[in-house]
Short mmCIF file of C-alpha atoms in Angstrom, two decimals:
data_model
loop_
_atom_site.label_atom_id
_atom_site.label_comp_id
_atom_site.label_asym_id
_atom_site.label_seq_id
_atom_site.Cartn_x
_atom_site.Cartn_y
_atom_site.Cartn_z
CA UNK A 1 -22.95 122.74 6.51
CA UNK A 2 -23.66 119.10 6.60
CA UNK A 3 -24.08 117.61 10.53
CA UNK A 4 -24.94 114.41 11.22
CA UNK A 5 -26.17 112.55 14.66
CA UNK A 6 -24.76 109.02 15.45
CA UNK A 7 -27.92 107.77 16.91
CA UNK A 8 -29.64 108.46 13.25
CA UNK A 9 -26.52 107.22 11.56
CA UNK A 10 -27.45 103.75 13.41
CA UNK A 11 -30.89 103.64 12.28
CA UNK A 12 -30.30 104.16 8.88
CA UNK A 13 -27.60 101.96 8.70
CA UNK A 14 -29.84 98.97 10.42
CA UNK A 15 -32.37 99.74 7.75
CA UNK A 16 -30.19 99.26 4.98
CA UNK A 17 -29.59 95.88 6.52
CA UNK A 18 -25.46 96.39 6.24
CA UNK A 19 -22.85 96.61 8.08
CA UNK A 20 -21.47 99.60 6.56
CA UNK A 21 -23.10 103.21 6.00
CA UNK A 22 -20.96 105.73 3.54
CA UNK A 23 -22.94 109.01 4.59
CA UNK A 24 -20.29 111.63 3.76
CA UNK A 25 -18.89 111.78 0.58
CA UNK A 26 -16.39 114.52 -0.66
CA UNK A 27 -13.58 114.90 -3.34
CA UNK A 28 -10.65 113.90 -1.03
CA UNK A 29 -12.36 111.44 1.58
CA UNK A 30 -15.40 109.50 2.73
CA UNK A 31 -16.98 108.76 5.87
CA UNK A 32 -19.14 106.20 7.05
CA UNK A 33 -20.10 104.04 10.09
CA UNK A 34 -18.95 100.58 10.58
CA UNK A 35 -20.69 98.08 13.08
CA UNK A 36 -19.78 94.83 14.22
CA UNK A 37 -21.55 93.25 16.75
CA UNK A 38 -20.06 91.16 19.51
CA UNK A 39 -18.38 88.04 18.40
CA UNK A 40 -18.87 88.48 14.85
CA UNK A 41 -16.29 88.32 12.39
CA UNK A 42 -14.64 91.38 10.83
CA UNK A 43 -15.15 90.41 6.57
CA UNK A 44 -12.90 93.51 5.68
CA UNK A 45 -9.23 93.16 3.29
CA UNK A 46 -7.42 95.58 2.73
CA UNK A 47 -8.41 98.96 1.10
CA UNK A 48 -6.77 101.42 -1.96
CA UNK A 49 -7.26 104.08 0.38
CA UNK A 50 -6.01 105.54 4.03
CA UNK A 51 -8.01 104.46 6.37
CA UNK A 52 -9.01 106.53 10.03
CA UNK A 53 -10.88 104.65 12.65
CA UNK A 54 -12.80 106.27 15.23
CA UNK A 55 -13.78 103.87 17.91
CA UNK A 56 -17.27 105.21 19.46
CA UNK A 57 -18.25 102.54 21.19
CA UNK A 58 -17.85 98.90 22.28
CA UNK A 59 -14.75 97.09 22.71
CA UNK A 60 -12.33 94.74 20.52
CA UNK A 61 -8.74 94.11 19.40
CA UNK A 62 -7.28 95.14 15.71
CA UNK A 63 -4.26 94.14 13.95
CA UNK A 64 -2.60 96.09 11.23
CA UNK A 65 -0.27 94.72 9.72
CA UNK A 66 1.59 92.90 12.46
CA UNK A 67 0.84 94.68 15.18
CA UNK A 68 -2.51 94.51 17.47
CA UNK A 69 -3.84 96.72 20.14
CA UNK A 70 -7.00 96.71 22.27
CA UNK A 71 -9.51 99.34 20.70
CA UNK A 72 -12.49 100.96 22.88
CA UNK A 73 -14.61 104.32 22.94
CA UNK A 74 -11.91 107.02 21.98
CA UNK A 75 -9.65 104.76 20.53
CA UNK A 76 -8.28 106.18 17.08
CA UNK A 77 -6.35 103.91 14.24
CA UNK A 78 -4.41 104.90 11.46
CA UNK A 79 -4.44 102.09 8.61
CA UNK A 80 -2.34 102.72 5.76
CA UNK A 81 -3.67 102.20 2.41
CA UNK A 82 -3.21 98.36 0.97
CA UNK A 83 -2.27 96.95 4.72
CA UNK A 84 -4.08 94.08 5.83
CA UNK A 85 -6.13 94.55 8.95
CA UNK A 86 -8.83 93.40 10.72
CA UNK A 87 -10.85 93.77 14.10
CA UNK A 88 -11.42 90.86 16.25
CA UNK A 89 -12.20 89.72 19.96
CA UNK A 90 -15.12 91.96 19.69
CA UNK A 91 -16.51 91.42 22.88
CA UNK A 92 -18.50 94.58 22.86
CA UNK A 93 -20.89 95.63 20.08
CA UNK A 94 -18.71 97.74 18.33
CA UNK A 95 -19.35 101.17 16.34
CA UNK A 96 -16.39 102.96 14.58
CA UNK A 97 -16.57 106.01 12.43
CA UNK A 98 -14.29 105.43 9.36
CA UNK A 99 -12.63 108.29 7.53
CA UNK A 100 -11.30 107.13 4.00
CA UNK A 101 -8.48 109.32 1.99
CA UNK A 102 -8.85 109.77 -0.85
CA UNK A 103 -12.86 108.47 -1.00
CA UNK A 104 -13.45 104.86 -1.04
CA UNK A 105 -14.26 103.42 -4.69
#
């Protein structure tokens, strides 16, 4: 079994000095933890894989595509794979779990 505690997740992560932390990786998917902190900008393009977003905490809007939506703890995203997206108006640090299909490269 392989279990893994967000709070730990966040360390490691800050001591890698990134804002992303891959810290699952299997044959059909990846998962890691994405942070943005409030008012930054969100760097990301779009990605060869499905995306899943977990929002777990903090607060923001994303757009996919052409559509946007208000994202907070709970909030789950489906991004298909090669669609533009971003997050923005992050006026809460934000922390999102991200599930990529097949792994990301």
């Amino acid at each position: 079994m392989k279990a893994f505690r967000l709070d730990e997740l966040e360390v490691e992560r800050v001591a890698n000095d990134g804002a992303y932390l891959q810290f699952l990786r299997e044959r059909n998917m990846s998962v890691g933890l994405y942070a943005l902190d409030a008012g930054a900008a969100d760097p990301q393009g779009p990605h060869a894989q499905d995306e899943v977003y977990l929002v777990v905490s903090g607060r923001a809007s994303i757009t996919v595509g052409t559509e946007t939506t208000g994202v907070g703890r709970g909030s789950v995203v489906y991004v298909p794979a090669g669609t533009p997206h971003k997050f923005h108006h992050i006026s809460e640090d934000l922390r999102v779990l991200v599930v990529f299909s097949p792994p990301e490269s």
